[in-house]
PDB file of C-alpha atoms in Angstrom:
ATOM      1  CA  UNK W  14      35.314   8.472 -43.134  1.00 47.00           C
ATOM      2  CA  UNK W  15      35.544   6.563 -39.897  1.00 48.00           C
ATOM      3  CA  UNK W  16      33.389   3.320 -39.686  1.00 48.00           C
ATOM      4  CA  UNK W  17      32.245   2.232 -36.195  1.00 48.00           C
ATOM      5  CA  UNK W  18      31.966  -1.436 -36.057  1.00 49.00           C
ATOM      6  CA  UNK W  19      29.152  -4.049 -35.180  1.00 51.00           C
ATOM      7  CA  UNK W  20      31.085  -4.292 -31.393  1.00 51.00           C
ATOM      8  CA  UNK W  21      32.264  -0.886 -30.799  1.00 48.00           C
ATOM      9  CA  UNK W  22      30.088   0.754 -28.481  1.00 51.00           C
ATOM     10  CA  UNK W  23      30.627   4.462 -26.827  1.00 54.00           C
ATOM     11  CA  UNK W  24      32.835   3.142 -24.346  1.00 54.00           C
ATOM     12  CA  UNK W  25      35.435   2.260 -26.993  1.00 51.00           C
ATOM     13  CA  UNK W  26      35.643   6.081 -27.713  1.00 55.00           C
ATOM     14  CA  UNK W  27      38.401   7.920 -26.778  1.00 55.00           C
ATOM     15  CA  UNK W  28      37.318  10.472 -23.325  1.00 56.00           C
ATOM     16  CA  UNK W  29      38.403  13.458 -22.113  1.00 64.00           C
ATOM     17  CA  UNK W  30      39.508  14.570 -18.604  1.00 66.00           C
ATOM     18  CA  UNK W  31      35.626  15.780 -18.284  1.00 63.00           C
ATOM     19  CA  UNK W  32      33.507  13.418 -19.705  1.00 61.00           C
ATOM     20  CA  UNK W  33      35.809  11.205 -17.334  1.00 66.00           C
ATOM     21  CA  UNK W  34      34.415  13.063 -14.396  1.00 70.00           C
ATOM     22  CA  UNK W  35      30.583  13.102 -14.939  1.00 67.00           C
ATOM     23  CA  UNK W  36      28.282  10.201 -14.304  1.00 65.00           C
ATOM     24  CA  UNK W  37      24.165  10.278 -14.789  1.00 61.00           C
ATOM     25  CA  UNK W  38      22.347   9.883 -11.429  1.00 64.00           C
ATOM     26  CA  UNK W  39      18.299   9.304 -11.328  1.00 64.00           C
ATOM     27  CA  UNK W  40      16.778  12.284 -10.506  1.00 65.00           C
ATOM     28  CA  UNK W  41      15.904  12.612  -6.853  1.00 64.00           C
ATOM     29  CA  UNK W  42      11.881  13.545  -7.300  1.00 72.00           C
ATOM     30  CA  UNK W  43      11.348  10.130  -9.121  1.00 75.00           C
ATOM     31  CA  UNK W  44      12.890   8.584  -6.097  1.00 83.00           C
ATOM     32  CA  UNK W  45      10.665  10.328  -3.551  1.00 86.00           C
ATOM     33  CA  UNK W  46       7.485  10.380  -5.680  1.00 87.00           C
ATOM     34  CA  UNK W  47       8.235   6.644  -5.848  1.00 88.00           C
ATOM     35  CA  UNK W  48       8.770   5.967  -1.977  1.00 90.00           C
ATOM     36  CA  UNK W  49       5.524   8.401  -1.693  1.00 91.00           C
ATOM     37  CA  UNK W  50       3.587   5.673  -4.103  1.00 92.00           C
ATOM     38  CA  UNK W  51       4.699   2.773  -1.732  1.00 92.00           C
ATOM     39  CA  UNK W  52       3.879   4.807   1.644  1.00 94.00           C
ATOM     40  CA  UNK W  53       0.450   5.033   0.512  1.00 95.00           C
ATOM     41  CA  UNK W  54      -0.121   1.413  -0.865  1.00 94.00           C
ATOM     42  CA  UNK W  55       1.679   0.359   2.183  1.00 94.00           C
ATOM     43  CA  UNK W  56      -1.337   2.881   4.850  1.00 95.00           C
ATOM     44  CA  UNK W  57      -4.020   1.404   2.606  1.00 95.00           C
ATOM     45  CA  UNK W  58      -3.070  -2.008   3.184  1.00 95.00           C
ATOM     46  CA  UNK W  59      -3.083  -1.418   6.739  1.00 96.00           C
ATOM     47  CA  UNK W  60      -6.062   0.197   6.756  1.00 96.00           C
ATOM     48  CA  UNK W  61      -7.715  -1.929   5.021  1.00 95.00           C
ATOM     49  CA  UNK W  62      -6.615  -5.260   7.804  1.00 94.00           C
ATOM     50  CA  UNK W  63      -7.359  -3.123  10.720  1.00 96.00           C
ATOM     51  CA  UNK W  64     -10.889  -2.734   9.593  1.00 95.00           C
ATOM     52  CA  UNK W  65     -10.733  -6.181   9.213  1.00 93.00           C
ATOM     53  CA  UNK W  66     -10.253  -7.041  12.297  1.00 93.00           C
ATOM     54  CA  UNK W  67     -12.226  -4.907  13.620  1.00 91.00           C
ATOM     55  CA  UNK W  68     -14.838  -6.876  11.864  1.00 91.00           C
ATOM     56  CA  UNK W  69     -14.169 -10.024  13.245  1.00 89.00           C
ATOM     57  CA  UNK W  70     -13.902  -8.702  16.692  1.00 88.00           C
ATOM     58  CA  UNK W  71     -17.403  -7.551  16.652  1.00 85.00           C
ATOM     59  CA  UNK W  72     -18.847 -10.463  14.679  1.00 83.00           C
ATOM     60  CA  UNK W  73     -16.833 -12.837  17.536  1.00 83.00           C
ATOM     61  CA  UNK W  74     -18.529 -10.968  20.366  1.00 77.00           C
ATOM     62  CA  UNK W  75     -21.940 -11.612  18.892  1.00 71.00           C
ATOM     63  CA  UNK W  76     -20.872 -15.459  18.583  1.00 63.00           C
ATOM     64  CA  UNK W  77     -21.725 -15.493  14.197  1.00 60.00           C
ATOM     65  CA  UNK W  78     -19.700 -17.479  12.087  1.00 59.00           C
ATOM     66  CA  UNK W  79     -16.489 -16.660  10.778  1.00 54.00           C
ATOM     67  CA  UNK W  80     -16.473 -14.259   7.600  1.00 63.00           C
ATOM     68  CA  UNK W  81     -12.806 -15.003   6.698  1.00 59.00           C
ATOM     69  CA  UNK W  82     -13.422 -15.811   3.143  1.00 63.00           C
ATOM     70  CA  UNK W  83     -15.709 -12.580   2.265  1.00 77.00           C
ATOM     71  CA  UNK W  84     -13.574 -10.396   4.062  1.00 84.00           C
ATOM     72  CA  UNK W  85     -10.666 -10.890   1.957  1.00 85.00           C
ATOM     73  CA  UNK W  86     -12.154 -10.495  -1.441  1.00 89.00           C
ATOM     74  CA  UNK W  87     -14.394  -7.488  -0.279  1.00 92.00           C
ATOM     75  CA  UNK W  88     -13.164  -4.125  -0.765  1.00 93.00           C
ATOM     76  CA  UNK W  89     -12.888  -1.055   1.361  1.00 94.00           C
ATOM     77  CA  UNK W  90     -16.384   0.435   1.341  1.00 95.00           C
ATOM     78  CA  UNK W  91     -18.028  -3.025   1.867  1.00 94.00           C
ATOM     79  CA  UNK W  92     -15.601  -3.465   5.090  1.00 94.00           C
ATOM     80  CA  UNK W  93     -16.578  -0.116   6.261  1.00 94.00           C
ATOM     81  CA  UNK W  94     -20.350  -1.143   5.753  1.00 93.00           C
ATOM     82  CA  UNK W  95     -19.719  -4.202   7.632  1.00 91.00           C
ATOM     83  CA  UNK W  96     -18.028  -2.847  10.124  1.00 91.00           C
ATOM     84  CA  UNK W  97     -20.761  -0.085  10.823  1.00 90.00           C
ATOM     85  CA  UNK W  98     -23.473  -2.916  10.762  1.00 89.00           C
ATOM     86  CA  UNK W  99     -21.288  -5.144  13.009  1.00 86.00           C
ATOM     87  CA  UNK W 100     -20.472  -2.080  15.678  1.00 85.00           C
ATOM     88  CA  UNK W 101     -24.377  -0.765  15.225  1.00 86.00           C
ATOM     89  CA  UNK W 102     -25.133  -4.495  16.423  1.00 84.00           C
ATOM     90  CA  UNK W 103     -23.415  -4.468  19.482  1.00 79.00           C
ATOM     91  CA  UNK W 104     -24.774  -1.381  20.453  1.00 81.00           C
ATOM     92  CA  UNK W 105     -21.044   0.239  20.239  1.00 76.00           C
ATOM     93  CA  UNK W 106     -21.312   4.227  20.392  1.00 71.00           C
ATOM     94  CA  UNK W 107     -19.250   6.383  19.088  1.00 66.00           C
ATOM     95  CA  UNK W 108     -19.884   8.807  21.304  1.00 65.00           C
ATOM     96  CA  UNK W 109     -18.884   7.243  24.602  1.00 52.00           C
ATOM     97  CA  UNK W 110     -16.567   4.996  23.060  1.00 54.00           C
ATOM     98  CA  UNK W 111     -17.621   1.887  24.604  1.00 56.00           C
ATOM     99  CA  UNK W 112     -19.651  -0.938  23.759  1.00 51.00           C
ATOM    100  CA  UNK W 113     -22.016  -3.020  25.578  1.00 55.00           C
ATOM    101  CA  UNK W 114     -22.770  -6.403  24.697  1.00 53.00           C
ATOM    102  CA  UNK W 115     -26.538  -7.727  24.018  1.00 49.00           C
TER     103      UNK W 115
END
């Protein structure tokens, strides 16, 4: 009976010409569901600060106070809301795309 010791690993085993020759590689579709995963974080984030200043933009035109602080704790569907009150405000329409201020 061989006994391995506490500091022999696999490495320490004798190879052969194959075992030489292969090597383990990730496997691709974890890679590209991964990169997927950070593509759409990535278009939500910039989403999300394009709405955001969209927000301001209106709210500047109409001369209110700075909503800096709230905007960056709200989430997604309150910026939306916002920014349909904000545009409805200055009389923006959607179907002309222009808006006309008060």
């Amino acid at each position: 009976m061989t006994e391995i010791g506490v500091g022999s690993t696999r490495r320490d085993a004798p190879t052969d010409a194959l075992s030489g020759k292969i090597s383990t590689l990730k496997p691709m579709s974890a890679d590209v569901r991964a990169q997927q995963i950070r593509d759409v974080v990535d278009a939500f984030r910039r989403l999300r600060s394009s709405v955001m200043r969209f927000v301001q933009m209106f709210a500047a035109t109409r001369d209110t106070a700075s909503m800096a602080g709230g905007l960056s704790s709200a989430s997604l569907r309150e910026l939306l809301s916002m920014l349909a009150n904000e545009a409805q405000a200055a009389r923006f329409s959607r179907g002309s795309m222009k808006w006309t201020r008060s």
